[in-house]
Amino acid sequence: MVKGREGERIRLYTRGTVLGYKRSKSNQYPNTSLVQIEGVNTKEEVAWYAGKKMAYIYKAKVKKNGSHYRCIWGKVTRPHGNTGIVRAKFKSNLPPKSMGARVRVFMYPSNI
Amino acid sequence: MAPQQRKPHVCRNPDLIRGVGKYSRSKMYHKRGLWAIKAKNGGAFPKHEKKVADAAPAVKPPKFYPADDVKKPLVNKRKARPTKLRASITPGTVLIILAGRFKGKRVVFLKQLTSGLLLVTGPFKINGVPLRRVNQSYVIATSTKVDISGVDAQKFDDKYFGKKVEKKKTKSEGEFFEAEKEEKNTLPQDKKDDQKSVDAALIKSIEAVPDLKSYLGARFSLKAGMKPHELVF
């Protein structure tokens, strides 16, 4: 793949943290993850992010498709509670080691 | 006074409750003046002669009836339309591309193609983005507009961007290995000329605005503390 200008880092995503799975006190439902998006603190602010795509990126020892980096795609589904936490569904459920790990929240599909 | 110009008639039988009118059948008969129409016509309500329909051509009973009923597929009256263009995207708007090879680039919108994709150009000299198609969902529209009146984008459509169909050559053994080495990576000259002609008018109107050229050359990036949901584009 052609790399245009190397060294110019463009960030077109917001950082997010995976907090865990959707859960009640003693049961967890791994098909939905909870994500904390940086800078989002209320339910109303989450409305902008609804439907935006997210990617959980991790490294592996074996090269797949020419890269050590792998990705699980997902999207923001709905707000979770009142303080800006977000529920997200991924193509395949996030692995437990992703708890506390970084997730990229992209600005597409865009509506502006 | 043309007879067509009539005030719309207020309802003669207002509803007391939904389904119950104020006036009874016999009162309505009187109100509508059916008695006057009948009197004018000599006691009976005027009738039109029934039009004689042509007798349908005789259909022969079919020779073959399928054993089980054959289901007919439902009628589909949907029409394919290009995606609705957001109000913020008008010809000449500067867009920010969010994904793909040119992510972060600020680019000028030319028109929407019939497939729904947006036709966009860098201009190429300014930021390296050629005439390209882009999906509306992967783009942020800014409020900056460029004057696009000098640009003729009529000839560009989805077929212009389609993959070129290669003609298959002969398959003799010797030539097999040599023919595969041909790399068709070069852009045909007419595409380069199209790019130049579109960009020529654009670049003139861009240079007329102070700083717009360097704005289009710069890429967009989120920095520390920037919250997309609070940004105004």
Coordinates of N, CA and C in Angstrom, one line a residue, chain B:
Chain B
M1 N -66.4 36.3 -14.0 CA -66.1 35.4 -12.9 C -66.1 33.9 -13.4
A2 N -65.0 33.3 -13.4 CA -64.9 31.9 -13.9 C -65.6 31.0 -13.0
P3 N -66.4 30.1 -13.5 CA -67.1 29.2 -12.6 C -66.2 28.3 -11.8
Q4 N -65.0 28.1 -12.2 CA -64.1 27.2 -11.5 C -63.7 27.8 -10.1
Q5 N -63.8 29.1 -10.0 CA -63.3 29.7 -8.8 C -64.4 29.7 -7.7
R6 N -64.5 28.6 -7.0 CA -65.5 28.5 -5.9 C -64.8 28.4 -4.6
K7 N -65.4 28.9 -3.6 CA -64.9 28.8 -2.2 C -65.1 27.3 -1.8
P8 N -64.2 26.7 -1.2 CA -64.4 25.3 -0.8 C -65.6 25.2 0.2
H9 N -66.4 24.3 0.0 CA -67.7 24.2 0.7 C -67.5 23.7 2.1
V10 N -68.1 24.4 3.1 CA -68.0 23.8 4.5 C -68.9 22.6 4.5
C11 N -68.5 21.7 5.4 CA -69.2 20.4 5.5 C -70.7 20.7 5.9
R12 N -71.6 20.0 5.2 CA -73.0 20.2 5.5 C -73.5 19.5 6.7
N13 N -72.8 18.4 7.1 CA -73.2 17.6 8.2 C -72.1 17.5 9.2
P14 N -72.0 18.5 10.0 CA -70.9 18.4 11.0 C -71.0 17.3 11.9
D15 N -69.8 16.7 12.4 CA -69.8 15.6 13.3 C -70.1 16.1 14.7
L16 N -71.0 15.3 15.4 CA -71.2 15.6 16.8 C -70.1 14.8 17.6
I17 N -70.0 13.5 17.3 CA -68.9 12.7 17.7 C -68.4 12.1 16.4
R18 N -67.3 11.5 16.4 CA -66.8 10.8 15.2 C -67.8 9.7 14.9
G19 N -68.3 9.7 13.7 CA -69.2 8.7 13.3 C -70.7 9.1 13.5
V20 N -71.0 10.2 14.1 CA -72.4 10.6 14.3 C -72.5 12.0 13.8
G21 N -73.4 12.2 12.8 CA -73.6 13.5 12.2 C -74.7 14.2 12.9
K22 N -74.7 15.5 12.7 CA -75.8 16.3 13.4 C -77.1 16.1 12.8
Y23 N -77.2 15.8 11.5 CA -78.5 15.8 10.8 C -78.8 14.4 10.4
S24 N -80.1 14.1 10.4 CA -80.5 12.7 10.1 C -80.6 12.6 8.6
R25 N -80.8 11.3 8.1 CA -80.9 11.0 6.7 C -81.8 11.9 6.0
S26 N -83.1 12.0 6.6 CA -84.1 12.8 5.9 C -83.8 14.3 5.8
K27 N -83.2 14.8 6.9 CA -82.8 16.2 6.9 C -81.7 16.4 5.8
M28 N -80.7 15.5 5.7 CA -79.7 15.6 4.8 C -80.2 15.6 3.3
Y29 N -81.2 14.8 3.1 CA -81.9 14.7 1.8 C -82.4 16.1 1.4
H30 N -83.0 16.7 2.4 CA -83.6 18.1 2.2 C -82.5 19.1 2.0
K31 N -81.4 19.0 2.8 CA -80.3 20.0 2.7 C -79.6 19.9 1.4
R32 N -79.4 18.7 0.9 CA -78.6 18.5 -0.4 C -79.4 19.0 -1.6
G33 N -80.7 19.2 -1.3 CA -81.5 19.6 -2.4 C -81.9 18.6 -3.4
L34 N -81.9 17.3 -3.0 CA -82.2 16.2 -3.9 C -83.6 16.4 -4.4
W35 N -84.5 16.9 -3.5 CA -85.9 17.1 -3.9 C -86.0 18.1 -5.1
A36 N -85.1 19.1 -5.1 CA -85.1 20.1 -6.2 C -84.6 19.5 -7.5
I37 N -83.6 18.7 -7.4 CA -83.0 18.0 -8.6 C -84.0 17.1 -9.2
K38 N -84.7 16.4 -8.3 CA -85.7 15.4 -8.8 C -86.9 16.2 -9.5
A39 N -87.3 17.3 -8.8 CA -88.4 18.1 -9.4 C -88.0 18.6 -10.8
K40 N -86.7 19.0 -10.9 CA -86.3 19.5 -12.2 C -86.3 18.5 -13.3
N41 N -86.1 17.2 -12.9 CA -86.0 16.1 -13.8 C -87.3 15.4 -14.0
G42 N -88.4 15.9 -13.4 CA -89.7 15.3 -13.6 C -89.9 14.1 -12.7
G43 N -89.5 14.2 -11.4 CA -89.9 13.1 -10.5 C -88.9 12.1 -10.2
A44 N -87.9 11.9 -11.1 CA -87.0 10.8 -10.8 C -85.6 11.4 -10.9
F45 N -84.6 10.8 -10.2 CA -83.3 11.3 -10.2 C -82.6 11.1 -11.6
P46 N -82.0 12.1 -12.1 CA -81.4 12.0 -13.4 C -80.3 10.9 -13.5
K47 N -80.5 10.0 -14.5 CA -79.6 8.9 -14.7 C -78.8 9.1 -16.0
H48 N -77.6 8.6 -15.9 CA -76.8 8.5 -17.2 C -77.0 7.1 -17.8
E49 N -76.9 7.1 -19.1 CA -77.0 5.8 -19.8 C -75.7 5.0 -19.5
K50 N -75.8 3.8 -19.2 CA -74.6 3.0 -18.9 C -73.9 2.8 -20.2
K51 N -72.6 3.0 -20.2 CA -71.8 2.8 -21.4 C -71.6 1.3 -21.7
V52 N -71.9 1.0 -23.0 CA -71.8 -0.5 -23.3 C -70.3 -0.8 -23.5
A53 N -69.9 -1.7 -22.6 CA -68.5 -2.1 -22.7 C -68.3 -3.1 -23.8
D54 N -67.2 -3.0 -24.5 CA -66.9 -4.0 -25.6 C -66.8 -5.4 -25.0
A55 N -67.4 -6.3 -25.6 CA -67.4 -7.7 -25.1 C -65.9 -8.1 -25.1
A56 N -65.5 -8.7 -24.0 CA -64.1 -9.1 -23.9 C -63.9 -10.2 -24.9
P57 N -62.7 -10.2 -25.6 CA -62.4 -11.3 -26.6 C -62.5 -12.6 -26.0
A58 N -63.1 -13.6 -26.7 CA -63.3 -14.9 -26.1 C -62.0 -15.6 -25.8
V59 N -61.8 -16.0 -24.6 CA -60.5 -16.7 -24.2 C -60.7 -18.2 -24.2
K60 N -59.8 -18.8 -24.9 CA -59.9 -20.3 -24.9 C -59.4 -20.9 -23.6
P61 N -60.1 -21.9 -23.1 CA -59.6 -22.5 -21.8 C -58.2 -23.0 -22.0
P62 N -57.2 -22.8 -21.1 CA -55.8 -23.2 -21.3 C -55.7 -24.7 -21.4
K63 N -54.7 -25.2 -22.2 CA -54.5 -26.6 -22.4 C -54.0 -27.3 -21.2
F64 N -53.2 -26.5 -20.4 CA -52.4 -27.1 -19.3 C -52.6 -26.3 -18.0
Y65 N -53.0 -27.0 -17.0 CA -53.1 -26.4 -15.7 C -52.0 -27.1 -14.8
P66 N -51.1 -26.3 -14.2 CA -50.1 -26.8 -13.3 C -50.7 -27.6 -12.2
A67 N -50.1 -28.6 -11.7 CA -50.7 -29.5 -10.7 C -50.8 -28.7 -9.4
D68 N -49.7 -28.0 -9.0 CA -49.8 -27.2 -7.7 C -50.0 -25.7 -8.1
D69 N -50.6 -25.0 -7.2 CA -50.7 -23.5 -7.5 C -49.3 -22.9 -7.6
V70 N -49.2 -22.0 -8.7 CA -47.9 -21.3 -8.8 C -48.1 -20.0 -8.2
K71 N -47.2 -19.6 -7.3 CA -47.3 -18.4 -6.6 C -46.7 -17.2 -7.4
K72 N -47.5 -16.1 -7.5 CA -47.0 -15.0 -8.2 C -46.2 -14.1 -7.2
P73 N -45.0 -13.6 -7.7 CA -44.3 -12.7 -6.8 C -45.0 -11.4 -6.5
L74 N -44.8 -10.8 -5.4 CA -45.5 -9.6 -5.1 C -45.0 -8.4 -6.0
V75 N -45.9 -7.5 -6.3 CA -45.5 -6.4 -7.1 C -44.6 -5.4 -6.4
N76 N -43.5 -5.0 -7.0 CA -42.5 -4.1 -6.4 C -42.5 -2.8 -7.2
K77 N -43.0 -1.7 -6.6 CA -43.1 -0.5 -7.3 C -42.0 0.5 -6.9
R78 N -40.9 0.0 -6.2 CA -39.9 0.9 -5.7 C -39.0 1.4 -6.9
K79 N -38.6 2.6 -6.8 CA -37.7 3.1 -7.9 C -36.4 3.4 -7.2
A80 N -35.3 3.0 -8.0 CA -34.0 3.3 -7.5 C -33.7 4.8 -7.6
R81 N -33.3 5.4 -6.4 CA -33.0 6.8 -6.5 C -31.6 7.0 -5.9
P82 N -30.9 8.0 -6.2 CA -29.6 8.3 -5.5 C -29.9 8.7 -4.1
T83 N -29.0 8.5 -3.2 CA -29.2 8.8 -1.8 C -29.5 10.3 -1.7
K84 N -30.3 10.6 -0.7 CA -30.7 12.0 -0.5 C -29.4 12.8 0.0
L85 N -29.2 13.9 -0.7 CA -28.0 14.7 -0.4 C -28.3 15.5 0.9
R86 N -27.4 15.5 1.8 CA -27.6 16.4 3.0 C -27.7 17.8 2.6
A87 N -28.5 18.6 3.3 CA -28.7 20.0 3.0 C -27.3 20.8 3.1
S88 N -26.4 20.3 3.9 CA -25.2 21.0 4.1 C -24.2 20.8 2.9
I89 N -24.5 19.9 2.0 CA -23.6 19.6 0.9 C -24.2 20.2 -0.4
T90 N -23.6 21.3 -0.9 CA -24.0 21.9 -2.1 C -22.8 22.0 -3.0
P91 N -23.0 22.1 -4.3 CA -21.8 22.2 -5.2 C -20.8 23.3 -4.8
G92 N -19.6 23.0 -4.6 CA -18.6 24.0 -4.2 C -18.3 23.9 -2.7
T93 N -19.0 23.0 -2.0 CA -18.7 22.9 -0.5 C -17.3 22.2 -0.3
V94 N -16.6 22.7 0.7 CA -15.4 21.9 1.0 C -15.7 20.8 2.0
L95 N -15.3 19.6 1.6 CA -15.7 18.4 2.5 C -14.4 17.9 3.1
I96 N -14.5 17.2 4.2 CA -13.4 16.6 4.9 C -13.6 15.1 4.7
I97 N -12.7 14.4 4.1 CA -12.8 12.9 3.9 C -12.4 12.2 5.2
L98 N -13.2 11.3 5.6 CA -12.9 10.7 6.9 C -12.2 9.4 6.9
A99 N -12.2 8.7 5.7 CA -11.6 7.4 5.7 C -11.1 7.1 4.4
G100 N -10.2 6.1 4.3 CA -9.6 5.7 3.0 C -8.3 6.4 2.8
R101 N -7.8 6.3 1.7 CA -6.4 6.7 1.4 C -6.2 8.2 1.7
F102 N -7.3 9.0 1.5 CA -7.2 10.5 1.6 C -7.8 11.0 2.8
K103 N -7.8 10.2 3.9 CA -8.5 10.6 5.1 C -7.9 11.9 5.6
G104 N -8.7 12.8 6.1 CA -8.3 14.1 6.6 C -8.1 15.1 5.5
K105 N -8.2 14.8 4.3 CA -8.0 15.8 3.2 C -9.2 16.6 3.1
R106 N -9.0 17.9 2.8 CA -10.1 18.8 2.5 C -10.2 18.9 1.0
V107 N -11.5 18.8 0.6 CA -11.7 18.5 -0.8 C -12.9 19.3 -1.3
V108 N -13.0 19.6 -2.6 CA -14.1 20.3 -3.1 C -15.1 19.4 -3.8
F109 N -16.4 19.7 -3.4 CA -17.5 18.8 -3.9 C -18.0 19.4 -5.2
L110 N -18.1 18.5 -6.2 CA -18.6 19.0 -7.5 C -20.0 18.7 -7.8
K111 N -20.4 17.4 -7.7 CA -21.8 17.0 -7.9 C -22.1 15.6 -7.4
Q112 N -23.4 15.3 -7.3 CA -23.7 14.0 -6.9 C -24.0 13.1 -8.2
L113 N -23.4 11.9 -8.2 CA -23.6 11.1 -9.4 C -24.9 10.3 -9.2
T114 N -25.4 9.6 -10.3 CA -26.6 8.9 -10.2 C -26.6 7.7 -9.3
S115 N -25.4 7.2 -9.0 CA -25.3 6.1 -8.1 C -25.5 6.6 -6.6
G116 N -25.5 7.9 -6.4 CA -25.6 8.5 -5.1 C -24.2 8.9 -4.5
L117 N -23.1 8.5 -5.1 CA -21.8 8.9 -4.6 C -21.5 10.3 -5.0
L118 N -20.6 10.9 -4.3 CA -20.3 12.3 -4.5 C -19.1 12.4 -5.4
L119 N -19.1 13.3 -6.4 CA -17.9 13.5 -7.2 C -17.1 14.6 -6.6
V120 N -15.8 14.4 -6.4 CA -15.1 15.3 -5.6 C -13.7 15.4 -6.3
T121 N -13.1 16.6 -6.1 CA -11.7 16.8 -6.6 C -10.9 17.6 -5.6
G122 N -9.6 17.4 -5.5 CA -8.7 18.0 -4.6 C -8.8 19.5 -4.4
P123 N -8.4 20.3 -5.4 CA -7.9 19.9 -6.7 C -6.5 19.2 -6.6
F124 N -6.2 18.5 -7.7 CA -5.1 17.6 -7.6 C -3.8 18.3 -7.3
K125 N -3.6 19.5 -7.9 CA -2.3 20.2 -7.7 C -2.2 20.7 -6.2
I126 N -3.3 20.9 -5.6 CA -3.2 21.5 -4.2 C -3.0 20.4 -3.2
N127 N -3.8 19.3 -3.3 CA -3.6 18.3 -2.2 C -3.5 16.9 -2.7
G128 N -3.4 16.7 -4.0 CA -3.1 15.3 -4.5 C -4.4 14.4 -4.6
V129 N -5.5 15.0 -4.4 CA -6.8 14.2 -4.5 C -7.3 14.4 -5.9
P130 N -7.4 13.3 -6.7 CA -7.8 13.4 -8.1 C -9.4 13.5 -8.1
L131 N -9.9 13.5 -9.3 CA -11.4 13.4 -9.5 C -11.7 12.0 -8.9
R132 N -12.6 12.0 -8.0 CA -12.9 10.7 -7.3 C -14.3 10.7 -6.8
R133 N -14.8 9.4 -6.5 CA -16.1 9.3 -6.0 C -15.9 9.0 -4.5
V134 N -16.9 9.5 -3.7 CA -16.8 9.4 -2.3 C -18.2 9.2 -1.7
N135 N -18.3 8.4 -0.7 CA -19.7 8.2 -0.2 C -20.0 9.3 0.8
Q136 N -21.3 9.6 0.8 CA -21.7 10.8 1.6 C -21.5 10.5 3.1
S137 N -21.6 9.3 3.5 CA -21.5 9.0 5.0 C -20.0 9.1 5.5
Y138 N -19.1 9.1 4.6 CA -17.7 9.2 5.0 C -17.1 10.5 4.8
V139 N -17.9 11.5 4.9 CA -17.5 12.9 4.6 C -18.2 13.9 5.6
I140 N -17.4 14.9 6.0 CA -18.0 15.9 6.8 C -18.1 17.2 6.0
A141 N -19.2 17.8 5.9 CA -19.4 19.0 5.1 C -19.0 20.2 6.0
T142 N -18.1 21.1 5.5 CA -17.8 22.3 6.2 C -18.7 23.4 5.7
S143 N -18.6 24.5 6.3 CA -19.4 25.7 5.8 C -18.7 26.5 4.8
T144 N -17.4 26.1 4.5 CA -16.7 26.8 3.5 C -17.1 26.4 2.1
K145 N -17.4 27.5 1.2 CA -17.8 27.2 -0.1 C -16.8 27.8 -1.1
V146 N -16.7 27.1 -2.2 CA -15.8 27.6 -3.3 C -16.7 27.9 -4.5
D147 N -16.3 28.9 -5.2 CA -17.1 29.2 -6.4 C -16.8 28.2 -7.5
I148 N -17.9 27.5 -8.0 CA -17.7 26.4 -8.9 C -18.2 26.7 -10.2
S149 N -18.6 27.9 -10.5 CA -19.3 28.2 -11.7 C -18.5 27.9 -13.0
G150 N -17.1 28.0 -12.9 CA -16.4 27.8 -14.1 C -16.1 26.4 -14.4
V151 N -16.6 25.5 -13.6 CA -16.3 24.0 -13.8 C -17.4 23.3 -14.5
D152 N -17.0 22.5 -15.5 CA -18.0 21.8 -16.3 C -17.9 20.3 -15.9
A153 N -18.8 19.8 -15.0 CA -18.7 18.4 -14.6 C -19.7 17.5 -15.3
Q154 N -20.2 18.0 -16.4 CA -21.3 17.2 -17.0 C -20.9 15.8 -17.5
K155 N -19.6 15.7 -18.0 CA -19.3 14.5 -18.7 C -18.9 13.4 -17.7
F156 N -18.9 13.7 -16.4 CA -18.4 12.6 -15.5 C -19.7 11.9 -14.9
D157 N -19.6 10.6 -15.0 CA -20.7 9.8 -14.5 C -20.1 8.5 -13.9
D158 N -20.9 7.6 -13.4 CA -20.3 6.4 -12.8 C -19.5 5.6 -13.7
K159 N -19.9 5.6 -15.0 CA -19.2 4.7 -16.0 C -17.8 5.2 -16.1
Y160 N -17.6 6.5 -16.0 CA -16.2 7.0 -16.2 C -15.3 6.4 -15.2
F161 N -15.8 6.1 -14.0 CA -15.0 5.6 -12.9 C -15.0 4.1 -12.9
G162 N -15.7 3.4 -13.8 CA -15.7 1.9 -13.7 C -14.4 1.3 -14.1
K163 N -14.3 0.0 -13.8 CA -13.1 -0.7 -14.1 C -13.0 -0.9 -15.6
K164 N -11.8 -0.8 -16.2 CA -11.7 -1.0 -17.6 C -11.8 -2.5 -17.9
V165 N -12.6 -2.9 -18.9 CA -12.7 -4.3 -19.3 C -11.5 -4.6 -20.2
E166 N -10.7 -5.6 -19.8 CA -9.6 -6.0 -20.7 C -10.0 -7.0 -21.6
K167 N -9.4 -6.9 -22.8 CA -9.8 -7.9 -23.8 C -8.8 -9.1 -23.6
K168 N -9.3 -10.3 -23.7 CA -8.4 -11.5 -23.5 C -7.6 -11.7 -24.7
K169 N -6.3 -12.0 -24.5 CA -5.4 -12.2 -25.7 C -5.3 -13.7 -25.9
T170 N -4.5 -14.0 -26.9 CA -4.3 -15.5 -27.2 C -3.5 -16.1 -26.1
K171 N -3.7 -17.4 -26.0 CA -3.1 -18.1 -24.9 C -1.9 -19.0 -25.3
S172 N -1.2 -18.7 -26.2 CA -0.1 -19.6 -26.6 C 0.9 -19.7 -25.5
E173 N 1.5 -20.8 -25.3 CA 2.4 -21.1 -24.1 C 3.5 -20.1 -23.9
G174 N 4.2 -19.8 -25.0 CA 5.4 -18.9 -24.9 C 4.9 -17.5 -24.5
E175 N 3.9 -17.0 -25.0 CA 3.5 -15.7 -24.7 C 2.8 -15.5 -23.3
F176 N 2.4 -16.6 -22.8 CA 1.7 -16.6 -21.5 C 2.5 -15.9 -20.4
F177 N 3.8 -16.3 -20.3 CA 4.6 -15.8 -19.2 C 5.0 -14.3 -19.4
E178 N 5.2 -14.0 -20.7 CA 5.6 -12.6 -21.0 C 4.4 -11.7 -20.8
A179 N 3.2 -12.1 -21.3 CA 2.1 -11.1 -21.3 C 1.8 -10.7 -19.9
E180 N 2.0 -11.6 -18.9 CA 1.6 -11.3 -17.5 C 2.4 -10.2 -16.9
K181 N 3.6 -9.9 -17.5 CA 4.5 -9.0 -16.9 C 4.0 -7.5 -17.2
E182 N 3.1 -7.4 -18.1 CA 2.7 -6.0 -18.4 C 1.9 -5.4 -17.2
E183 N 2.4 -4.3 -16.7 CA 1.7 -3.7 -15.6 C 0.9 -2.5 -16.2
K184 N -0.4 -2.5 -16.0 CA -1.1 -1.3 -16.5 C -1.4 -0.3 -15.4
N185 N -0.3 0.2 -14.9 CA -0.5 1.1 -13.8 C -0.7 2.6 -14.2
T186 N -0.3 2.8 -15.5 CA -0.3 4.2 -15.9 C -1.7 4.7 -16.2
L187 N -2.0 5.9 -15.8 CA -3.3 6.5 -16.0 C -3.4 6.9 -17.5
P188 N -4.5 6.6 -18.2 CA -4.6 7.1 -19.6 C -4.5 8.6 -19.6
Q189 N -4.0 9.1 -20.7 CA -3.7 10.6 -20.8 C -5.0 11.4 -20.7
D190 N -6.1 10.8 -21.3 CA -7.3 11.6 -21.3 C -7.9 11.9 -19.9
K191 N -7.6 11.0 -19.0 CA -8.0 11.2 -17.6 C -7.2 12.3 -17.0
K192 N -5.9 12.4 -17.3 CA -5.1 13.4 -16.8 C -5.5 14.8 -17.3
D193 N -5.9 14.8 -18.6 CA -6.4 16.0 -19.2 C -7.7 16.5 -18.6
D194 N -8.6 15.5 -18.3 CA -9.9 15.9 -17.6 C -9.6 16.6 -16.3
Q195 N -8.6 16.0 -15.6 CA -8.3 16.5 -14.2 C -7.8 17.9 -14.4
K196 N -6.9 18.1 -15.4 CA -6.4 19.5 -15.6 C -7.5 20.5 -15.9
S197 N -8.4 20.1 -16.8 CA -9.4 21.1 -17.2 C -10.3 21.4 -16.1
V198 N -10.7 20.4 -15.3 CA -11.6 20.7 -14.2 C -10.9 21.6 -13.1
D199 N -9.6 21.3 -12.9 CA -8.9 22.0 -11.9 C -8.6 23.4 -12.3
A200 N -8.4 23.7 -13.6 CA -7.9 25.0 -14.0 C -8.9 26.1 -13.5
A201 N -10.2 25.9 -13.8 CA -11.2 26.9 -13.3 C -11.2 27.0 -11.8
L202 N -11.2 25.8 -11.2 CA -11.3 25.7 -9.7 C -10.1 26.5 -9.1
I203 N -8.9 26.2 -9.5 CA -7.8 26.8 -8.9 C -7.8 28.3 -8.9
K204 N -8.4 28.8 -10.1 CA -8.5 30.3 -10.2 C -9.4 30.9 -9.1
S205 N -10.6 30.2 -8.9 CA -11.5 30.7 -7.9 C -11.0 30.5 -6.5
I206 N -10.1 29.5 -6.3 CA -9.6 29.2 -5.0 C -8.5 30.3 -4.7
E207 N -7.7 30.6 -5.6 CA -6.6 31.6 -5.3 C -7.2 33.0 -5.1
A208 N -8.4 33.2 -5.5 CA -9.1 34.5 -5.3 C -9.4 34.7 -3.8
V209 N -9.5 33.6 -3.1 CA -9.8 33.8 -1.7 C -8.5 33.6 -0.9
P210 N -8.3 34.6 0.0 CA -7.0 34.5 0.8 C -7.0 33.2 1.7
D211 N -5.8 32.6 1.7 CA -5.6 31.4 2.6 C -6.3 30.1 2.2
L212 N -7.2 30.2 1.2 CA -8.0 29.0 0.9 C -7.1 27.9 0.3
K213 N -6.1 28.3 -0.4 CA -5.3 27.3 -1.0 C -4.5 26.5 0.0
S214 N -4.0 27.2 1.0 CA -3.2 26.4 2.0 C -4.2 25.7 2.9
Y215 N -5.4 26.2 3.1 CA -6.4 25.5 3.8 C -6.8 24.1 3.2
L216 N -6.9 24.2 1.9 CA -7.2 22.9 1.2 C -6.0 22.0 1.1
G217 N -4.8 22.6 1.2 CA -3.6 21.7 1.2 C -3.4 21.0 2.6
A218 N -3.9 21.6 3.6 CA -3.7 21.1 5.0 C -4.7 20.0 5.2
R219 N -4.3 19.0 6.1 CA -5.2 18.0 6.4 C -5.9 18.3 7.8
F220 N -7.0 17.7 8.0 CA -7.8 17.9 9.2 C -7.3 16.8 10.2
S221 N -7.2 17.1 11.4 CA -6.9 16.1 12.4 C -7.5 16.5 13.7
L222 N -7.9 15.5 14.5 CA -8.3 15.8 15.9 C -7.1 16.0 16.8
K223 N -7.2 17.1 17.6 CA -6.0 17.3 18.5 C -6.5 17.0 19.9
A224 N -5.6 17.2 20.8 CA -5.9 16.9 22.2 C -7.0 17.9 22.7
G225 N -8.0 17.4 23.3 CA -9.0 18.3 23.9 C -10.1 18.6 22.9
M226 N -10.0 18.2 21.6 CA -11.1 18.4 20.6 C -12.1 17.4 20.8
K227 N -13.4 17.9 20.9 CA -14.5 16.9 21.0 C -15.3 17.0 19.8
P228 N -15.4 16.0 19.0 CA -16.1 16.1 17.7 C -17.6 16.5 17.9
H229 N -18.2 16.1 19.0 CA -19.6 16.4 19.1 C -19.8 17.8 19.5
E230 N -18.7 18.5 19.8 CA -18.9 20.0 20.1 C -18.3 20.8 19.0
L231 N -17.6 20.2 18.0 CA -17.1 21.0 16.9 C -18.1 21.5 16.0
V232 N -17.9 22.7 15.5 CA -18.8 23.2 14.4 C -18.0 23.3 13.2
F233 N -18.4 22.6 12.1 CA -17.6 22.5 10.9 C -18.0 23.6 9.9

